[in-house]
Tab-separated table of C-alpha atoms and ligand atoms in Angstrom:
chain	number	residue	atom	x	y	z
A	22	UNK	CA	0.000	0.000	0.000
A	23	UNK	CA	1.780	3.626	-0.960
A	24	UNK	CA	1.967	5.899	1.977
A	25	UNK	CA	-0.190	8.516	1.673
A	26	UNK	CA	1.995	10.575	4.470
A	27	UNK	CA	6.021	10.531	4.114
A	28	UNK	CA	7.877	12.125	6.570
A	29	UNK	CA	11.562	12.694	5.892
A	30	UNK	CA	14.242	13.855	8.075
A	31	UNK	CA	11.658	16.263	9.971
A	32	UNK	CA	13.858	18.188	12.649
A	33	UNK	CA	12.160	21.771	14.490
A	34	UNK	CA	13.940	24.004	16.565
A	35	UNK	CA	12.992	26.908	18.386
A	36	UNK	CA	14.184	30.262	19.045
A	37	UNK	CA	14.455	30.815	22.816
A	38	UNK	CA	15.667	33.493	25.312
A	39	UNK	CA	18.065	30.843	26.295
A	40	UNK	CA	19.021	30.305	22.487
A	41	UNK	CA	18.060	28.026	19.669
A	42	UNK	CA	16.523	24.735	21.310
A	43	UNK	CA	15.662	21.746	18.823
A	44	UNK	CA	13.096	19.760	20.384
A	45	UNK	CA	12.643	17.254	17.603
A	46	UNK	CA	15.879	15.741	15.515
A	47	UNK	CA	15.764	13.856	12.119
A	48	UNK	CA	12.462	12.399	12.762
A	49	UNK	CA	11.270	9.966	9.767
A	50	UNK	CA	8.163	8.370	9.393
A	51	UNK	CA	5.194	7.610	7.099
A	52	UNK	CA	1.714	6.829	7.075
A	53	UNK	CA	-0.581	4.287	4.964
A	54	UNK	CA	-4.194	5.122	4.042
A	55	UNK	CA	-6.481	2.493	6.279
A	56	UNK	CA	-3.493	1.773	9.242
A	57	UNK	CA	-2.415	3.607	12.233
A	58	UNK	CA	0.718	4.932	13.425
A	59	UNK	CA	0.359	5.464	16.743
A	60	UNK	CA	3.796	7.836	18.176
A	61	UNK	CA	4.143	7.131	21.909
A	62	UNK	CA	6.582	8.799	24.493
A	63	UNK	CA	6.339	10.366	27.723
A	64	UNK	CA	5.252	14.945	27.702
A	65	UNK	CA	8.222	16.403	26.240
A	66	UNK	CA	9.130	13.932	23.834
A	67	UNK	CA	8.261	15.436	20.862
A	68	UNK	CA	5.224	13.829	19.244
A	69	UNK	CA	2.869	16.690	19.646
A	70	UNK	CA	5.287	18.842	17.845
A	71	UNK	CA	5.464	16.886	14.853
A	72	UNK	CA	2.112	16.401	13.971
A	73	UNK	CA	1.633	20.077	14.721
A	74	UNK	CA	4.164	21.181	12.425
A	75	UNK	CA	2.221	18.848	9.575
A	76	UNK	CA	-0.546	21.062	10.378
A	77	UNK	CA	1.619	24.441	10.255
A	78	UNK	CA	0.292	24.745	13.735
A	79	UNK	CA	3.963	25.922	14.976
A	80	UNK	CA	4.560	29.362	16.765
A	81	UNK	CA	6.204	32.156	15.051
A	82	UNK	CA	9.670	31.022	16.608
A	83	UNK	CA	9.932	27.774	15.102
A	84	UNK	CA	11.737	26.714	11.933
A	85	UNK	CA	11.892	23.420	10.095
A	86	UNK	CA	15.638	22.074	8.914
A	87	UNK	CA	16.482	22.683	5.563
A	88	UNK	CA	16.418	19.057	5.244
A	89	UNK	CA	12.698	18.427	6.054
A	90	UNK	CA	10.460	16.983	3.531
A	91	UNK	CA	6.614	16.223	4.425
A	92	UNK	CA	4.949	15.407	1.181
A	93	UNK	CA	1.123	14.463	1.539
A	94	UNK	CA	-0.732	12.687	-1.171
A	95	UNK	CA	-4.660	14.106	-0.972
A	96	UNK	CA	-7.659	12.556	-2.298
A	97	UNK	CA	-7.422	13.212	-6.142
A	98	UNK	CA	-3.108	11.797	-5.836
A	99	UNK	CA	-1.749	15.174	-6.058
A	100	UNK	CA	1.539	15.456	-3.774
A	101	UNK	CA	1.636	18.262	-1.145
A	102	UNK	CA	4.690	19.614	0.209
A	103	UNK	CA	3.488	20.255	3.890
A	104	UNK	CA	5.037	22.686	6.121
A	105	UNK	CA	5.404	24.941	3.450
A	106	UNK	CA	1.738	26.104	2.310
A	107	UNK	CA	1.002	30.139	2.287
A	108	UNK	CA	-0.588	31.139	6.084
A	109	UNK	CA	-4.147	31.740	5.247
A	110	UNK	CA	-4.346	30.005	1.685
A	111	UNK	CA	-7.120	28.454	0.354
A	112	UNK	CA	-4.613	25.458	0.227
A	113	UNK	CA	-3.777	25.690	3.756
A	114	UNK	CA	-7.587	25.643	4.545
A	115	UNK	CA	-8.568	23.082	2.117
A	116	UNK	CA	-5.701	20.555	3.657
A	117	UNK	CA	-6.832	21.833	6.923
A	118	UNK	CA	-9.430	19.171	8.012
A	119	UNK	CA	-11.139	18.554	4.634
A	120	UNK	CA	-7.798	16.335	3.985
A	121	UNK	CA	-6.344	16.047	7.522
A	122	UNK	CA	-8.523	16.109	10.352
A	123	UNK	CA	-7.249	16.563	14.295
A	124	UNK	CA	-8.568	15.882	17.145
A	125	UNK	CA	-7.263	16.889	21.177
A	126	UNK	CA	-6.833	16.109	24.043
A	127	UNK	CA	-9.414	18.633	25.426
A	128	UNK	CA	-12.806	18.796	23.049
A	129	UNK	CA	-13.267	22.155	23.881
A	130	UNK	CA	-10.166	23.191	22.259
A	131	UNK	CA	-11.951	22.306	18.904
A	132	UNK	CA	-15.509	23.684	19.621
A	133	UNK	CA	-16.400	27.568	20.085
A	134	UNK	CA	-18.384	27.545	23.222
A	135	UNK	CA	-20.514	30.247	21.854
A	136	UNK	CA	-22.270	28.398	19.025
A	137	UNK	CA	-24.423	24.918	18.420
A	138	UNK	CA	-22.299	21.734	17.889
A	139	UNK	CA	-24.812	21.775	15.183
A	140	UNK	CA	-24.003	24.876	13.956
A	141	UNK	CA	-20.449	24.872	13.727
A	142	UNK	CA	-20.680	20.446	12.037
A	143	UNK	CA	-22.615	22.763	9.338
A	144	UNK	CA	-19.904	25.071	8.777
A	145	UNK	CA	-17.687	22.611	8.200
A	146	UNK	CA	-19.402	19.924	6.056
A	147	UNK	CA	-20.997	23.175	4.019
A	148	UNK	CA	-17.127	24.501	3.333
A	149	UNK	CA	-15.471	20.814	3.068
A	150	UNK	CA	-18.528	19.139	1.586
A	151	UNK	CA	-20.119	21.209	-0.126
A	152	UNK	CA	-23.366	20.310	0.768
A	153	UNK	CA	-26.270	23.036	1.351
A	154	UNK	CA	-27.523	24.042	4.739
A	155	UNK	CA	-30.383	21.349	5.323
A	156	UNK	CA	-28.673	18.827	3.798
A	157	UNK	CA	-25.473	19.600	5.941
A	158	UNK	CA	-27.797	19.809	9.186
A	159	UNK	CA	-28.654	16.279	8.133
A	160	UNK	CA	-25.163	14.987	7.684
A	161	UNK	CA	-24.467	16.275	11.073
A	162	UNK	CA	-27.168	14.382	12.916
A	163	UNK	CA	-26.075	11.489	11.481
A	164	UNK	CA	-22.493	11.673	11.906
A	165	UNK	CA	-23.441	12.289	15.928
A	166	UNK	CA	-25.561	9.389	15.741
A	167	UNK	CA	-22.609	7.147	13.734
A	168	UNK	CA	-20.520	8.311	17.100
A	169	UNK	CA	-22.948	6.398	19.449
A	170	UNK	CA	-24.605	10.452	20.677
A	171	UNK	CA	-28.047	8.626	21.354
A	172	UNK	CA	-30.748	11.407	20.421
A	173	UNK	CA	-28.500	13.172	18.006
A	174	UNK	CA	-31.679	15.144	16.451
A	175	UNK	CA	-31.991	17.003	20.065
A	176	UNK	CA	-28.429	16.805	20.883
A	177	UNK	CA	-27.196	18.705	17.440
A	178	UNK	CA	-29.024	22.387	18.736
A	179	UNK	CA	-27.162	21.879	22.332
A	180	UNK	CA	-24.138	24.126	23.256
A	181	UNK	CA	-20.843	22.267	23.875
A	182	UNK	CA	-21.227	22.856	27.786
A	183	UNK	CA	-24.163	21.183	27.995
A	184	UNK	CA	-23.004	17.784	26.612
A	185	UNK	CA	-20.823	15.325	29.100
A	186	UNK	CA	-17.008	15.286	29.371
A	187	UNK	CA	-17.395	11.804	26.923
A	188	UNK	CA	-20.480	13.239	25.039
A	189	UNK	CA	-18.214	16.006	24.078
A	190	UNK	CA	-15.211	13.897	22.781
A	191	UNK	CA	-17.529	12.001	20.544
A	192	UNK	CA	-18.928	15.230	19.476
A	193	UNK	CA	-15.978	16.418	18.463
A	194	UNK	CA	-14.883	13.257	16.892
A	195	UNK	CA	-17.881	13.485	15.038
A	196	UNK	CA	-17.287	17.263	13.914
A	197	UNK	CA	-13.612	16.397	12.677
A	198	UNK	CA	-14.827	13.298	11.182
A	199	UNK	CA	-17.762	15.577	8.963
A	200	UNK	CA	-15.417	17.405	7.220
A	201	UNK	CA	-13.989	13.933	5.678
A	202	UNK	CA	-10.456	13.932	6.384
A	203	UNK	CA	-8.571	11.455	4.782
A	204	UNK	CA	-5.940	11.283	7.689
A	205	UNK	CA	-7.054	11.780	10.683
A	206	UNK	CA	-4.158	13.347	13.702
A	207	UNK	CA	-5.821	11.943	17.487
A	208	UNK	CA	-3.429	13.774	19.773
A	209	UNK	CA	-4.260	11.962	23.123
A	210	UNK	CA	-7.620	12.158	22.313
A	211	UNK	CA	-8.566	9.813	25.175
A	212	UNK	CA	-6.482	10.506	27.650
A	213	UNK	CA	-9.021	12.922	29.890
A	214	UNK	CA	-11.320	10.054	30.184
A	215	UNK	CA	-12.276	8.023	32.491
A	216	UNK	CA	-11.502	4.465	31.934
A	217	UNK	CA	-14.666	2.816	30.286
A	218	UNK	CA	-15.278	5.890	28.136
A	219	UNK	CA	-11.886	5.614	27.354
A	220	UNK	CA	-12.332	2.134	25.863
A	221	UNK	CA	-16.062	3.073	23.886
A	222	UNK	CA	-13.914	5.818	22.690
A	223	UNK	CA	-10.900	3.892	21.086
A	224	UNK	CA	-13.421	1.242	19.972
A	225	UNK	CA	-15.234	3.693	18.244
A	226	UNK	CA	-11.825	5.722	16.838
A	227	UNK	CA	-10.711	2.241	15.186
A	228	UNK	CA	-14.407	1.138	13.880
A	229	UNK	CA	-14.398	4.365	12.284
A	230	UNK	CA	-10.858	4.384	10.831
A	231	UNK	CA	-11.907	0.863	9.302
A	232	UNK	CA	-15.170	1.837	7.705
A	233	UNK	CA	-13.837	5.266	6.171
A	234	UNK	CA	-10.483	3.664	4.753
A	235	UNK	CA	-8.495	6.635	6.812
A	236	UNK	CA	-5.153	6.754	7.554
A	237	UNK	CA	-4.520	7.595	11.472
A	238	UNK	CA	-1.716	8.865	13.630
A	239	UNK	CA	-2.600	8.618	17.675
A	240	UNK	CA	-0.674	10.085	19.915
A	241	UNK	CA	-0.254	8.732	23.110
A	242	UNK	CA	1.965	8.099	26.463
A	243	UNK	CA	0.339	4.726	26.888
A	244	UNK	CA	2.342	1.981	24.993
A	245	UNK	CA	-1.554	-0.388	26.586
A	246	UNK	CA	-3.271	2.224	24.294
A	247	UNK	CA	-1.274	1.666	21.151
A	248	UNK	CA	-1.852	-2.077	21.767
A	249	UNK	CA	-5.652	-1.508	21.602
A	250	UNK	CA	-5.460	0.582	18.771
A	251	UNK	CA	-2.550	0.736	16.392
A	252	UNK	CA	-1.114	-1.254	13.046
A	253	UNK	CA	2.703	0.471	13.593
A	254	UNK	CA	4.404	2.303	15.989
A	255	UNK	CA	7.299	4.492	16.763
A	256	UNK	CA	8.606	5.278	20.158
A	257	UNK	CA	10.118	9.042	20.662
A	258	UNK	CA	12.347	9.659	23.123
A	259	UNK	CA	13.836	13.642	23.229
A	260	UNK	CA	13.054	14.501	19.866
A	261	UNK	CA	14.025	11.664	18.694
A	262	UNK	CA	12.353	8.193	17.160
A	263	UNK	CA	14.013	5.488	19.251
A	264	UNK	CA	12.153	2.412	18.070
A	265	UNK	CA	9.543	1.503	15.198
A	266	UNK	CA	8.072	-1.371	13.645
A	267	UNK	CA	4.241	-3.497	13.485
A	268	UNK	CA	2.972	-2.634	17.046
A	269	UNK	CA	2.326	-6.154	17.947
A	270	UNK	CA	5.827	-6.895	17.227
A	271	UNK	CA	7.410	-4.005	19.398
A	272	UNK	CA	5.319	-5.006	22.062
A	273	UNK	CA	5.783	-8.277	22.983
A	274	UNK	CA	9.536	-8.006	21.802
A	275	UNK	CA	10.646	-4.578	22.510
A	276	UNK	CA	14.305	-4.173	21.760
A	277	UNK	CA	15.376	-0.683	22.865
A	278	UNK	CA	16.145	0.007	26.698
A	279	UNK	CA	13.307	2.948	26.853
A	280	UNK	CA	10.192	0.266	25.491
A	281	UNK	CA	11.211	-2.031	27.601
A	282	UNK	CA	10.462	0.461	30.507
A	283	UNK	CA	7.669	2.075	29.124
A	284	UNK	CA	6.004	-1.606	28.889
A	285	UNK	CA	7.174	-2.579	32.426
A	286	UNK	CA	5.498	0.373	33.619
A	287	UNK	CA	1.916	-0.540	32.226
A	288	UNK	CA	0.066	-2.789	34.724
A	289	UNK	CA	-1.290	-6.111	34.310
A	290	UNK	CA	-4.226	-8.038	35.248
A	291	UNK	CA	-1.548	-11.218	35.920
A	292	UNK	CA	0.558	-8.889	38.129
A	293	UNK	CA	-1.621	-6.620	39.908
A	294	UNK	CA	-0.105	-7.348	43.595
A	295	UNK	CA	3.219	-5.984	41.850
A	296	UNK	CA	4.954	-3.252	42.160
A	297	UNK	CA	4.887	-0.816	38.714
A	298	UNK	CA	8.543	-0.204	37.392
A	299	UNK	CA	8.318	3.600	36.200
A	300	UNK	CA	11.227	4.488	33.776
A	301	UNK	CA	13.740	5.927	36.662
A	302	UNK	CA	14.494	10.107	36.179
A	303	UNK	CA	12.633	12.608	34.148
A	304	UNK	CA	13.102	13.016	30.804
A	305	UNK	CA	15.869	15.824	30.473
A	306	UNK	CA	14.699	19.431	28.914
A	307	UNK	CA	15.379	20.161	25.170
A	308	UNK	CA	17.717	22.710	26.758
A	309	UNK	CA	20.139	20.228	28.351
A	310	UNK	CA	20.453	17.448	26.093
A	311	UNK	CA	22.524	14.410	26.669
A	312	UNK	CA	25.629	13.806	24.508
A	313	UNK	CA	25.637	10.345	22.631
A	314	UNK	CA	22.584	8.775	23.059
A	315	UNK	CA	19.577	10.892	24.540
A	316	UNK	CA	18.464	7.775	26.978
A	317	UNK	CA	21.523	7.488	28.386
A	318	UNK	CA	20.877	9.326	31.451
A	319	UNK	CA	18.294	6.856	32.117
A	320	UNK	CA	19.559	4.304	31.092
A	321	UNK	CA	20.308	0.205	33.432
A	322	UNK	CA	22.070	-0.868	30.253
A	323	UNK	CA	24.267	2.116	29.044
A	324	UNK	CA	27.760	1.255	27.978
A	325	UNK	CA	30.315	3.993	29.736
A	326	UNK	CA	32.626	5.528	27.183
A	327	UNK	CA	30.408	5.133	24.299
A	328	UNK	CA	26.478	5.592	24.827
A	329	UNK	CA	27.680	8.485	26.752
A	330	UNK	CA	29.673	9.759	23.867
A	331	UNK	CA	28.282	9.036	20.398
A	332	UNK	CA	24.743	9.223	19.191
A	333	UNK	CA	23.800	5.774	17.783
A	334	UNK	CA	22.534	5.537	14.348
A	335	UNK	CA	18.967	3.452	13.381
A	336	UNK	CA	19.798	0.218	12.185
A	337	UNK	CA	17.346	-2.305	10.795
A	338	UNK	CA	17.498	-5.329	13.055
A	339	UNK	CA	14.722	-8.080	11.197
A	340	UNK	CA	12.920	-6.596	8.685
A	341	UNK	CA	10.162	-4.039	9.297
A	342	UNK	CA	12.140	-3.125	12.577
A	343	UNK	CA	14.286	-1.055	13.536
A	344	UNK	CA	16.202	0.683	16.649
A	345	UNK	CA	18.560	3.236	17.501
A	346	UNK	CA	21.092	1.577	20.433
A	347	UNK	CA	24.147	0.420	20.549
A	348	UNK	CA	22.901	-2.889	22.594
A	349	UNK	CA	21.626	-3.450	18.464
A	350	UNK	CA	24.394	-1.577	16.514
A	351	UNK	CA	27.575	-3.727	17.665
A	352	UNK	CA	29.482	-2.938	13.981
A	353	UNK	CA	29.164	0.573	14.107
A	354	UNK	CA	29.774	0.744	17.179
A	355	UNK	CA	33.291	-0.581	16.996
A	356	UNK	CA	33.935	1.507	14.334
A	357	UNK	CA	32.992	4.701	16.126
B	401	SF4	FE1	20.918	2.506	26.619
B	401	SF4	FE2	23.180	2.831	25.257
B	401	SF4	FE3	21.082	1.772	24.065
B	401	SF4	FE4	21.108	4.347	24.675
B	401	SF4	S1	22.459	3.317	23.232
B	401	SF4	S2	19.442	2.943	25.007
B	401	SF4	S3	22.203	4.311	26.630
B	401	SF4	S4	22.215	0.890	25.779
């Protein structure tokens, strides 16, 4: 299947008070129309960032590399060089969530608080559709009823304050969803729920993906989540992608140092009387990044005099996977 997202080399830094900071290094990945890629790290490692700067979501003191390329392929096969579209193009707008939808963390985000959900579903199917007032009031009812929002033809004239904390998430799902994105961006989308909403929500997220034929990214912390929900995955760690490959496969064998912690730390219903293992520290700030490799600092298997010193490179360990440590690169590393 041809990826309908390639991202190449993708590196951001920032302009800072304390100087140029470069949260996210030399990041590379793609995405297929009908799978998910689900990015998972702990706050700070640079996921958010990436997808934003697909979006051209970044603040005015961020700059991509010169090496960056982001090329989208939209519905009718033309290629898109994202990240460099005209602010406020029709382009811009048009790629904007009729070809790449996102949804948040936090619904409201998405919704204006001082109109119907109904109201502002119409604006978008009306400007992404194409469809005429009634017939995009219609759409919208039945895009909240699709998303399980049980009396959709009462709920659509309702303010977003009035719905429920999960009500709201579907509602915006179903909002994003109306403007028919072919990829859709879920940036911890389920995160602020509670756990049973939570699961109706990701259940919902991949039945959707399945029956529209979109491609997905999802965003998460939660390496249980990406196990529920995605086809690949890549790990970030500092900026940087640490380990990718078919999310079943990372998961029951992770091979990088930082999955292995970020699985012992999920809880299981075999081992519930143990103890969780967090990954020990906090992940350091942009600002004081380690030499060599970025996990180092962290790290129960770091070799002295070279993990702290040189940066390893991603090899390609069995095919479809791939890692960046030197437990993994033993040839390079002796010639380093
Ligand atoms: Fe740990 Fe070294 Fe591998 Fe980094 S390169 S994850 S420090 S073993």
């Amino acid at each position: 299947m041809p990826k309908m997202l390639t991202v190449e080399n993708l590196s951001i830094s920032f302009r800072t008070s304390e100087g140029v900071i470069t949260p996210v290094h030399d990041v590379t990945f793609g995405v297929e129309a009908g799978r998910t890629l689900g990015l998972v790290g702990e706050s700070g490692s640079g996921k958010s960032i990436s997808t934003k700067a697909l979006m051209q979501l970044l603040p005015g003191n961020a700059s991509l590399s010169g090496e960056t390329r982001m090329t989208y392929t939209d519905k009718a096969g033309k290629e898109i060089a994202l990240g460099r579209l005209k602010t406020g193009s029709k382009e811009l707008r048009r790629i904007r969530g009729g070809e790449i939808g996102m949804i948040f963390q936090e619904p409201m985000a998405s919704f204006s608080p001082d109109y119907t959900i109904g109201n502002q579903m119409m604006e978008a199917i009306m400007l992404h559709r194409g469809l005429k007032k009634r017939a995009a009031r219609e759409y919208a009812i039945e895009m909240l009823n699709k998303v399980g929002i049980s009396n959709a033809s009462a709920r659509v004239d309702q303010y977003p304050h009035e719905l429920s904390g999960g009500m709201r998430q579907r509602a915006m799902i179903a909002l994003t969803l109306s403007a028919g994105p072919a990829l859709l961006i879920a940036d911890e989308p389920t995160t602020a729920l509670d756990v049973t909403i939570q699961a109706q929500v990701l259940d919902l997220m991949r039945d959707l993906q399945r029956d529209l034929g979109m491609g997905m990214i999802f965003i998460t912390h939660d390496l249980g989540v990406i196990a529920q929900i995605a086809d690949d995955v890549a790990v970030m760690y500092l900026g940087t992608i640490v380990e990718r490959g078919p999310a079943r496969d990372v998961i029951r064998n992770p091979q990088h140092p930082y999955t292995q912690g970020l699985l012992d730390a999920i809880p299981s219903v075999e081992h519930l009387h143990d103890r969780l293992k967090p990954v020990p520290g906090d992940i350091p700030s942009p600002t004081a990044r380690p030499t060599g490799c970025p996990f180092h600092t962290r790290c129960a298997q770091a070799i002295a005099g070279t993990c702290d010193v040189t940066a390893p490179t991603e090899v390609s360990t069995i095919p479809g996977r791939a890692v960046r440590c030197w437990l993994h690169s033993d040839k390079d590393r002796n010639a380093a």
